[in-house]
Amino acid sequence: MSLVPLGDAQRRVLAQCRPLRPVAIPLADALGCVTSVDVVAAEDVPPFANSAVDGFAVRAADVAGAPVTLPVVGTIPAGAPPEPPVGPGQAVRILTGAPLPPGADAVVMVEDTDAWDGRSGREAQGVVADVEIEIRTPVAAGANVRAAGDDIASGQAVFGAGTVLGPGHLGVLASIGMRRVPVYPRARVGVLSTGDELVDGPEPLRPGQIRDSNRRTLLALVAEANAEPVDLGHARDDEGAVRQALTAGIDRCDAVLTSGGVSVGDFDYVKVVLDELSGGTFAWRQVAIRPAKPLAFGVVQGTPVFGLPGNPVSSMVSFELFARPALRTMMGHGDAGRPRAPAVADEPILRRPDGKLHLARVRARWGDDGRIHVQPLAGQSSHHLHAMAGANALALVPDGDGIPAGGEVETMLLAYPVA
Ligand code: AMP
Ligand code: MG
């Protein structure tokens, strides 16, 4: 079987994955989701003109000749109605966020005033009614006032369709009173392990058995991609068991990931069942990469199914290269891939020519020169899950003899580059 270049294999997968039907979900669940339409504000933020500081609401014209002393005719805390009004030659004590009373057009910061007890003539202690305030400096009309709609105006499109909702976006949506938000839903992604050698529980291993690690990893990768993981358990190398588990998963989920059973020479029940369920449209490819050469992909009853390799590192790399971009596309992300950047190899990343692109597990960090630097991790075989766990990037090492120390290599960032 000839090897398919990585880009071709990725394009073929993405071409078969469509965004899910948008839904309105509760704001509390929307972190990381993508808006499906423009979001329009139905309210002004702030909803009323209010004070940006603790101080005194005044008429700017009254304090133009500061220093001036004005009688304080009331106090307005945050949450109170805008009373009393400020008449000519008067001041009202106002706290941050409190509504500006009628008549006032500016606020003097408390730091620019001196409070005097009008009756005793002594400096006032704390909050007292019926005092006079000395305004030391003039203020312009509008000073320290946050106008209604100054942040967001009612009728304004606050976010366009396709916005990835971060914490600040959720705050904006809360500020305009939205309870539900129109987004592409999280894909429900089933994860199924296959293999007679796999053990789930804590019991001692019998000869030939290993513990199932892929399912834990893949469920976590699904969650990290902001999709919804669905644990489909573990199927033995048995046609009936694989068919039952896959059929149930395809029924329940928007996408399904299996691991194991797709390399040459396997007990190929995953292949038999997926070929049968897809009506023969499933594609079995060998991609020109290392690790993660075998890739099985097809759409069964509208549900994309990824047959990921069994080796733990291969299943993770295959997820990153094929499944993650597909799931993110289904969830409305325009740019579905991990970020890529050129990096400096601090040590040689050696390899042999074999016609494949190698994805070396590396540790990436920002250097003092402002560039990303990478170091290959010890343990570059497809069963070296421990090294993969410590990697925060994959270096894309082209066919050849590798990258010399100080050479540049394209890098796919899996996490923020810190050593
Ligand atoms: P396979 O593709 O089924 O031949 O599996 C390739 C290698 O990955 C074998 O060494 C398997 O034992 C191992 N493997 C398969 N599935 C898992 C799993 N869920 N967790 C850990 N290792 C696995
Ligand atoms: Mg197997």
Short mmCIF file of C-alpha atoms and ligand atoms in Angstrom, two decimals:
data_model
loop_
_atom_site.label_atom_id
_atom_site.label_comp_id
_atom_site.label_asym_id
_atom_site.label_seq_id
_atom_site.Cartn_x
_atom_site.Cartn_y
_atom_site.Cartn_z
CA MET A 1 0.00 0.00 0.00
CA SER A 2 1.45 3.39 -0.95
CA LEU A 3 1.90 6.02 1.72
CA VAL A 4 -0.41 9.06 1.68
CA PRO A 5 1.19 12.45 2.47
CA LEU A 6 -0.01 13.89 5.80
CA GLY A 7 -1.69 16.95 4.27
CA ASP A 8 -3.70 14.80 1.83
CA ALA A 9 -4.86 12.47 4.57
CA GLN A 10 -5.88 15.43 6.76
CA ARG A 11 -7.80 17.11 3.94
CA ARG A 12 -9.70 13.92 3.13
CA VAL A 13 -10.80 13.56 6.74
CA LEU A 14 -11.81 17.21 7.15
CA ALA A 15 -13.77 17.15 3.88
CA GLN A 16 -16.13 14.62 5.46
CA CYS A 17 -16.73 16.45 8.75
CA ARG A 18 -19.40 19.16 8.93
CA PRO A 19 -20.29 21.57 11.72
CA LEU A 20 -23.00 20.17 14.01
CA ARG A 21 -26.46 21.77 14.04
CA PRO A 22 -26.34 24.90 16.25
CA VAL A 23 -28.28 24.95 19.52
CA ALA A 24 -28.97 27.49 22.26
CA ILE A 25 -27.14 26.31 25.37
CA PRO A 26 -27.10 27.76 28.90
CA LEU A 27 -24.48 30.45 29.30
CA ALA A 28 -22.94 28.50 32.17
CA ASP A 29 -22.03 25.66 29.76
CA ALA A 30 -20.74 27.77 26.88
CA LEU A 31 -17.05 28.24 27.73
CA GLY A 32 -14.93 27.40 24.69
CA CYS A 33 -17.92 27.00 22.36
CA VAL A 34 -18.25 28.89 19.06
CA THR A 35 -21.13 31.27 18.32
CA SER A 36 -23.27 30.18 15.36
CA VAL A 37 -24.81 33.61 14.62
CA ASP A 38 -24.04 37.26 15.39
CA VAL A 39 -24.97 38.02 19.00
CA VAL A 40 -26.91 41.30 19.34
CA ALA A 41 -27.23 43.17 22.65
CA ALA A 42 -30.77 43.83 23.84
CA GLU A 43 -29.59 46.09 26.66
CA ASP A 44 -27.19 48.97 27.24
CA VAL A 45 -24.08 48.33 29.34
CA PRO A 46 -23.81 50.15 31.65
CA PRO A 47 -27.60 50.41 31.82
CA PHE A 48 -27.52 53.95 33.27
CA ALA A 49 -25.03 56.80 33.70
CA ASN A 50 -23.06 56.09 36.86
CA SER A 51 -20.08 57.22 38.85
CA ALA A 52 -16.63 55.80 38.07
CA VAL A 53 -15.29 56.85 41.47
CA ASP A 54 -16.26 57.53 45.08
CA GLY A 55 -16.84 61.29 45.32
CA PHE A 56 -19.39 64.05 44.89
CA ALA A 57 -21.89 64.53 42.06
CA VAL A 58 -21.95 68.19 41.05
CA ARG A 59 -22.78 70.57 38.22
CA ALA A 60 -19.44 71.24 36.49
CA ALA A 61 -20.39 74.91 36.08
CA ASP A 62 -20.71 75.22 39.89
CA VAL A 63 -17.11 74.15 40.51
CA ALA A 64 -15.46 76.05 37.63
CA GLY A 65 -14.18 78.58 40.15
CA ALA A 66 -12.78 75.94 42.57
CA PRO A 67 -11.87 75.91 45.35
CA VAL A 68 -15.55 76.23 46.27
CA THR A 69 -17.57 74.91 49.19
CA LEU A 70 -20.94 73.26 48.47
CA PRO A 71 -23.60 71.84 50.80
CA VAL A 72 -23.98 68.04 50.59
CA VAL A 73 -27.69 67.26 50.24
CA GLY A 74 -27.61 63.44 50.26
CA THR A 75 -25.74 60.20 49.59
CA ILE A 76 -26.26 57.66 46.77
CA PRO A 77 -24.70 54.21 47.28
CA ALA A 78 -24.45 51.62 44.46
CA GLY A 79 -27.80 49.95 43.90
CA ALA A 80 -29.81 52.94 45.14
CA PRO A 81 -32.09 55.08 42.96
CA PRO A 82 -30.61 58.38 41.63
CA GLU A 83 -31.85 60.61 44.46
CA PRO A 84 -31.80 63.32 45.56
CA PRO A 85 -31.31 65.51 42.48
CA VAL A 86 -28.45 68.00 42.51
CA GLY A 87 -29.72 71.54 42.47
CA PRO A 88 -27.63 74.60 41.53
CA GLY A 89 -24.80 75.09 44.04
CA GLN A 90 -25.31 71.62 45.63
CA ALA A 91 -23.36 68.37 45.85
CA VAL A 92 -24.48 64.77 46.46
CA ARG A 93 -22.12 62.19 47.88
CA ILE A 94 -21.93 59.27 45.41
CA LEU A 95 -20.22 55.87 45.45
CA THR A 96 -18.65 53.94 42.57
CA GLY A 97 -21.32 52.38 40.35
CA ALA A 98 -24.17 54.46 41.81
CA PRO A 99 -26.49 56.21 39.32
CA LEU A 100 -25.76 59.85 38.55
CA PRO A 101 -28.62 61.96 40.01
CA PRO A 102 -30.59 64.37 37.83
CA GLY A 103 -29.01 67.81 37.66
CA ALA A 104 -25.43 66.55 38.08
CA ASP A 105 -23.15 66.28 35.07
CA ALA A 106 -19.81 65.38 36.70
CA VAL A 107 -18.30 63.68 39.73
CA VAL A 108 -15.41 65.09 41.79
CA MET A 109 -13.18 62.35 43.24
CA VAL A 110 -13.21 62.24 47.04
CA GLU A 111 -9.41 62.66 46.88
CA ASP A 112 -9.97 66.15 45.38
CA THR A 113 -12.20 67.31 48.23
CA ASP A 114 -12.13 68.21 51.92
CA ALA A 115 -15.18 67.48 54.02
CA TRP A 116 -16.25 69.99 56.67
CA ASP A 117 -18.93 69.63 59.27
CA GLY A 118 -21.10 72.63 58.44
CA ARG A 119 -22.25 73.24 62.03
CA SER A 120 -19.07 72.75 64.06
CA GLY A 121 -16.62 73.93 61.41
CA ARG A 122 -14.36 70.96 62.25
CA GLU A 123 -13.16 68.36 59.80
CA ALA A 124 -15.92 65.76 59.52
CA GLN A 125 -15.38 62.19 60.73
CA GLY A 126 -16.49 59.43 58.37
CA VAL A 127 -19.82 59.58 56.55
CA VAL A 128 -22.01 62.33 57.91
CA ALA A 129 -25.09 63.91 56.48
CA ASP A 130 -25.63 67.62 56.42
CA VAL A 131 -22.03 68.64 55.80
CA GLU A 132 -20.34 70.92 53.39
CA ILE A 133 -17.71 69.78 50.98
CA GLU A 134 -14.78 71.81 49.75
CA ILE A 135 -14.06 71.04 46.10
CA ARG A 136 -10.40 71.81 45.50
CA THR A 137 -10.21 71.49 41.70
CA PRO A 138 -12.63 72.17 38.84
CA VAL A 139 -13.92 69.25 36.73
CA ALA A 140 -15.18 69.17 33.15
CA ALA A 141 -18.74 68.11 32.38
CA GLY A 142 -18.78 64.31 32.07
CA ALA A 143 -15.73 63.81 34.31
CA ASN A 144 -15.77 60.47 36.18
CA VAL A 145 -19.15 59.59 34.71
CA ARG A 146 -19.64 56.31 32.81
CA ALA A 147 -22.37 57.01 30.26
CA ALA A 148 -25.21 54.56 29.62
CA GLY A 149 -24.23 52.20 26.77
CA ASP A 150 -20.61 53.32 26.98
CA ASP A 151 -19.33 49.71 26.93
CA ILE A 152 -22.10 48.09 24.86
CA ALA A 153 -25.02 49.84 23.17
CA SER A 154 -28.38 48.10 22.84
CA GLY A 155 -28.77 46.85 19.26
CA GLN A 156 -25.04 46.47 18.79
CA ALA A 157 -23.66 43.15 17.43
CA VAL A 158 -21.36 42.31 20.33
CA PHE A 159 -19.76 39.23 18.80
CA GLY A 160 -19.86 37.94 15.26
CA ALA A 161 -20.72 34.38 14.31
CA GLY A 162 -17.67 32.16 14.77
CA THR A 163 -16.44 33.75 18.00
CA VAL A 164 -14.75 31.31 20.40
CA LEU A 165 -16.28 32.16 23.78
CA GLY A 166 -13.70 32.86 26.48
CA PRO A 167 -14.31 33.98 30.08
CA GLY A 168 -14.60 37.65 29.06
CA HIS A 169 -17.16 36.82 26.38
CA LEU A 170 -19.28 34.96 28.91
CA GLY A 171 -19.11 38.00 31.18
CA VAL A 172 -20.27 40.25 28.34
CA LEU A 173 -23.17 37.92 27.59
CA ALA A 174 -24.10 37.89 31.30
CA SER A 175 -23.89 41.71 31.33
CA ILE A 176 -26.49 41.97 28.56
CA GLY A 177 -28.80 39.50 30.29
CA MET A 178 -28.40 36.53 27.93
CA ARG A 179 -29.30 33.25 29.62
CA ARG A 180 -28.77 30.99 26.59
CA VAL A 181 -26.31 31.44 23.78
CA PRO A 182 -26.52 30.15 20.18
CA VAL A 183 -23.47 27.97 19.55
CA TYR A 184 -22.29 24.85 17.80
CA PRO A 185 -22.75 22.15 20.42
CA ARG A 186 -19.94 20.16 21.97
CA ALA A 187 -19.51 17.00 19.93
CA ARG A 188 -20.31 13.88 21.93
CA VAL A 189 -17.33 11.68 21.21
CA GLY A 190 -17.32 7.97 22.04
CA VAL A 191 -14.02 6.30 22.90
CA LEU A 192 -13.67 2.52 22.54
CA SER A 193 -10.64 0.38 23.29
CA THR A 194 -10.14 -2.94 21.51
CA GLY A 195 -7.89 -5.86 22.33
CA ASP A 196 -7.91 -9.12 24.28
CA GLU A 197 -4.79 -8.07 26.17
CA LEU A 198 -6.42 -5.07 27.86
CA VAL A 199 -7.39 -4.93 31.51
CA ASP A 200 -9.49 -2.18 33.05
CA GLY A 201 -9.45 -2.66 36.77
CA PRO A 202 -6.74 -2.67 39.42
CA GLU A 203 -6.38 -6.47 39.51
CA PRO A 204 -2.93 -8.04 39.04
CA LEU A 205 -2.03 -8.61 35.40
CA ARG A 206 -2.00 -12.17 34.11
CA PRO A 207 0.70 -13.15 31.62
CA GLY A 208 0.21 -11.27 28.34
CA GLN A 209 -2.12 -8.65 29.77
CA ILE A 210 -1.57 -4.89 29.88
CA ARG A 211 -3.63 -2.08 31.32
CA ASP A 212 -5.82 0.00 29.04
CA SER A 213 -4.21 3.45 28.92
CA ASN A 214 -5.50 4.72 25.57
CA ARG A 215 -9.07 5.13 26.69
CA ARG A 216 -8.11 7.35 29.60
CA THR A 217 -5.83 9.42 27.35
CA LEU A 218 -8.30 9.75 24.49
CA LEU A 219 -11.22 10.64 26.77
CA ALA A 220 -9.02 13.38 28.24
CA LEU A 221 -7.94 14.62 24.81
CA VAL A 222 -11.61 14.82 23.81
CA ALA A 223 -12.39 16.86 26.93
CA GLU A 224 -9.38 19.09 26.32
CA ALA A 225 -10.66 19.76 22.79
CA ASN A 226 -13.86 21.11 24.48
CA ALA A 227 -15.87 18.14 23.23
CA GLU A 228 -17.90 15.81 25.45
CA PRO A 229 -16.24 12.45 26.10
CA VAL A 230 -18.38 9.30 26.18
CA ASP A 231 -16.72 6.17 27.57
CA LEU A 232 -17.69 3.24 25.35
CA GLY A 233 -15.58 0.82 27.35
CA HIS A 234 -13.48 -1.96 25.97
CA ALA A 235 -14.32 -4.61 23.37
CA ARG A 236 -12.55 -7.96 23.11
CA ASP A 237 -11.04 -9.09 19.84
CA ASP A 238 -14.31 -10.67 18.82
CA GLU A 239 -16.44 -9.65 15.87
CA GLY A 240 -19.74 -9.65 17.76
CA ALA A 241 -18.33 -7.66 20.68
CA VAL A 242 -16.76 -5.07 18.39
CA ARG A 243 -19.95 -4.76 16.30
CA GLN A 244 -22.13 -4.31 19.36
CA ALA A 245 -19.86 -1.69 20.94
CA LEU A 246 -19.40 0.25 17.70
CA THR A 247 -23.08 0.22 16.77
CA ALA A 248 -24.06 1.47 20.21
CA GLY A 249 -21.39 4.19 20.06
CA ILE A 250 -22.39 5.35 16.59
CA ASP A 251 -26.03 5.57 17.74
CA ARG A 252 -25.24 7.66 20.81
CA CYS A 253 -22.42 9.88 19.62
CA ASP A 254 -21.52 12.56 17.08
CA ALA A 255 -18.12 10.91 16.48
CA VAL A 256 -16.41 7.73 17.61
CA LEU A 257 -12.75 6.97 18.28
CA THR A 258 -11.46 3.42 18.52
CA SER A 259 -7.92 2.42 19.34
CA GLY A 260 -6.17 -0.76 18.33
CA GLY A 261 -6.88 -3.31 15.67
CA VAL A 262 -6.03 -1.21 12.61
CA SER A 263 -2.41 -2.11 11.89
CA VAL A 264 -1.34 -4.71 9.36
CA GLY A 265 -1.56 -8.23 10.80
CA ASP A 266 -4.11 -7.49 13.49
CA PHE A 267 -7.03 -9.65 14.31
CA ASP A 268 -8.93 -7.31 12.06
CA TYR A 269 -12.38 -7.29 13.62
CA VAL A 270 -12.45 -3.51 13.78
CA LYS A 271 -11.80 -3.49 10.04
CA VAL A 272 -14.40 -6.16 9.28
CA VAL A 273 -17.07 -4.40 11.31
CA LEU A 274 -16.34 -0.87 10.07
CA ASP A 275 -16.24 -2.04 6.46
CA GLU A 276 -19.60 -3.71 6.99
CA LEU A 277 -21.22 -0.79 8.87
CA SER A 278 -19.98 1.80 6.36
CA GLY A 279 -21.12 -0.21 3.35
CA GLY A 280 -17.53 -0.55 2.20
CA THR A 281 -16.79 3.18 2.21
CA PHE A 282 -14.32 3.04 5.07
CA ALA A 283 -10.81 4.09 4.06
CA TRP A 284 -7.76 2.22 5.37
CA ARG A 285 -4.71 4.33 4.79
CA GLN A 286 -1.04 4.28 5.54
CA VAL A 287 0.03 7.87 6.13
CA ALA A 288 3.64 8.92 5.44
CA ILE A 289 4.30 9.79 9.08
CA ARG A 290 5.96 8.24 12.09
CA PRO A 291 4.48 7.48 14.54
CA ALA A 292 0.79 6.90 13.70
CA LYS A 293 1.16 5.48 10.19
CA PRO A 294 -2.10 3.47 10.05
CA LEU A 295 -5.31 5.51 9.88
CA ALA A 296 -8.78 4.15 9.41
CA PHE A 297 -11.47 6.73 8.79
CA GLY A 298 -15.01 6.69 7.51
CA VAL A 299 -18.48 8.04 8.09
CA VAL A 300 -21.05 5.54 9.37
CA GLN A 301 -24.68 6.74 9.32
CA GLY A 302 -23.47 10.32 9.40
CA THR A 303 -21.08 9.70 12.29
CA PRO A 304 -17.35 10.12 11.64
CA VAL A 305 -15.41 7.14 13.00
CA PHE A 306 -11.66 7.23 13.57
CA GLY A 307 -9.81 3.94 13.84
CA LEU A 308 -6.73 5.12 15.70
CA PRO A 309 -3.66 2.92 16.13
CA GLY A 310 -3.24 0.95 19.35
CA ASN A 311 0.23 2.05 20.35
CA PRO A 312 -0.28 4.72 23.00
CA VAL A 313 1.89 7.43 21.43
CA SER A 314 0.50 6.68 17.97
CA SER A 315 -3.07 7.00 19.18
CA MET A 316 -2.30 10.41 20.73
CA VAL A 317 -0.45 11.69 17.67
CA SER A 318 -3.17 10.41 15.36
CA PHE A 319 -5.77 12.14 17.53
CA GLU A 320 -3.82 15.41 17.29
CA LEU A 321 -3.35 15.22 13.54
CA PHE A 322 -6.74 13.90 12.41
CA ALA A 323 -9.40 13.63 15.10
CA ARG A 324 -8.86 16.91 16.93
CA PRO A 325 -9.10 19.12 13.81
CA ALA A 326 -12.18 17.16 12.71
CA LEU A 327 -13.89 17.50 16.09
CA ARG A 328 -13.06 21.20 16.26
CA THR A 329 -14.48 21.66 12.74
CA MET A 330 -17.67 19.93 13.88
CA MET A 331 -17.81 22.39 16.78
CA GLY A 332 -17.58 25.40 14.46
CA HIS A 333 -13.92 26.36 14.81
CA GLY A 334 -12.66 28.04 11.66
CA ASP A 335 -9.02 27.36 12.47
CA ALA A 336 -9.23 23.85 13.84
CA GLY A 337 -5.56 22.93 14.16
CA ARG A 338 -3.02 23.38 16.93
CA PRO A 339 -0.77 26.41 16.49
CA ARG A 340 2.46 25.86 14.56
CA ALA A 341 5.67 27.87 14.74
CA PRO A 342 9.27 27.48 13.66
CA ALA A 343 11.56 26.57 16.57
CA VAL A 344 15.27 26.27 17.25
CA ALA A 345 16.51 22.73 17.98
CA ASP A 346 18.75 23.07 21.06
CA GLU A 347 19.99 19.52 20.51
CA PRO A 348 20.17 17.49 17.29
CA ILE A 349 16.93 15.69 16.41
CA LEU A 350 18.32 12.69 14.60
CA ARG A 351 16.48 10.31 12.28
CA ARG A 352 17.04 8.16 9.18
CA PRO A 353 15.56 8.73 5.72
CA ASP A 354 12.42 6.55 5.32
CA GLY A 355 10.04 8.57 3.14
CA LYS A 356 8.06 9.74 6.18
CA LEU A 357 7.58 12.90 8.19
CA HIS A 358 8.62 12.25 11.78
CA LEU A 359 6.76 13.82 14.68
CA ALA A 360 9.36 14.00 17.42
CA ARG A 361 8.19 14.45 21.00
CA VAL A 362 9.89 17.59 22.28
CA ARG A 363 9.88 19.99 25.17
CA ALA A 364 9.39 23.55 23.91
CA ARG A 365 10.18 26.79 25.75
CA TRP A 366 10.50 30.47 24.92
CA GLY A 367 14.17 31.45 24.72
CA ASP A 368 15.68 34.80 25.79
CA ASP A 369 16.03 35.52 22.05
CA GLY A 370 12.22 35.59 21.77
CA ARG A 371 12.17 32.36 19.77
CA ILE A 372 10.79 28.95 20.66
CA HIS A 373 13.48 26.39 21.49
CA VAL A 374 12.92 22.63 21.51
CA GLN A 375 14.68 19.66 23.02
CA PRO A 376 13.87 16.08 22.00
CA LEU A 377 12.73 13.87 24.87
CA ALA A 378 14.29 10.50 25.62
CA GLY A 379 12.07 7.66 24.39
CA GLN A 380 10.88 8.28 20.84
CA SER A 381 9.21 4.93 20.18
CA SER A 382 5.47 4.57 19.78
CA HIS A 383 5.10 2.79 23.14
CA HIS A 384 7.00 5.50 25.06
CA LEU A 385 3.90 7.13 26.54
CA HIS A 386 5.86 8.60 29.43
CA ALA A 387 7.94 10.74 27.06
CA MET A 388 4.79 11.76 25.18
CA ALA A 389 3.19 12.79 28.45
CA GLY A 390 6.10 15.18 29.06
CA ALA A 391 6.00 16.65 25.56
CA ASN A 392 4.36 20.02 25.01
CA ALA A 393 5.09 20.03 21.28
CA LEU A 394 5.71 17.81 18.29
CA ALA A 395 8.64 18.74 16.05
CA LEU A 396 7.83 18.05 12.39
CA VAL A 397 11.11 16.57 11.21
CA PRO A 398 11.10 16.19 7.41
CA ASP A 399 12.47 13.11 5.64
CA GLY A 400 16.27 12.99 5.80
CA ASP A 401 18.89 12.78 8.51
CA GLY A 402 17.24 15.09 10.99
CA ILE A 403 17.87 18.56 12.38
CA PRO A 404 21.35 19.61 13.58
CA ALA A 405 21.78 21.48 16.87
CA GLY A 406 20.87 25.12 16.26
CA GLY A 407 18.82 24.23 13.18
CA GLU A 408 15.22 25.31 12.64
CA VAL A 409 12.30 22.91 12.78
CA GLU A 410 8.56 23.44 12.29
CA THR A 411 6.77 22.70 15.56
CA MET A 412 3.19 21.94 16.47
CA LEU A 413 2.43 23.29 19.93
CA LEU A 414 0.28 21.04 22.14
CA ALA A 415 0.51 23.38 25.12
CA TYR A 416 2.08 26.68 26.06
CA PRO A 417 5.87 26.52 25.50
CA VAL A 418 7.43 26.53 28.96
CA ALA A 419 10.38 24.35 29.92
P1 AMP B 1 -2.94 -3.08 17.84
O1 AMP B 1 -3.05 -1.92 16.91
O2 AMP B 1 -4.26 -3.53 18.36
O3 AMP B 1 -2.14 -4.18 17.26
O4 AMP B 1 -2.13 -2.54 19.09
C1 AMP B 1 -0.82 -2.05 18.95
C2 AMP B 1 -0.14 -1.98 20.31
O5 AMP B 1 -0.86 -1.08 21.12
C3 AMP B 1 -0.12 -3.29 21.05
O6 AMP B 1 1.09 -3.37 21.78
C4 AMP B 1 -1.28 -3.17 21.98
O7 AMP B 1 -1.16 -3.98 23.12
C5 AMP B 1 -1.24 -1.71 22.34
N1 AMP B 1 -2.56 -1.22 22.73
C6 AMP B 1 -3.70 -1.39 22.02
N2 AMP B 1 -4.73 -0.83 22.67
C7 AMP B 1 -4.22 -0.29 23.80
C8 AMP B 1 -4.79 0.42 24.89
N3 AMP B 1 -6.10 0.70 24.92
N4 AMP B 1 -3.98 0.84 25.89
C9 AMP B 1 -2.65 0.57 25.85
N5 AMP B 1 -2.07 -0.09 24.86
C10 AMP B 1 -2.83 -0.53 23.83
MG MG B 2 -5.12 -5.07 19.20
#
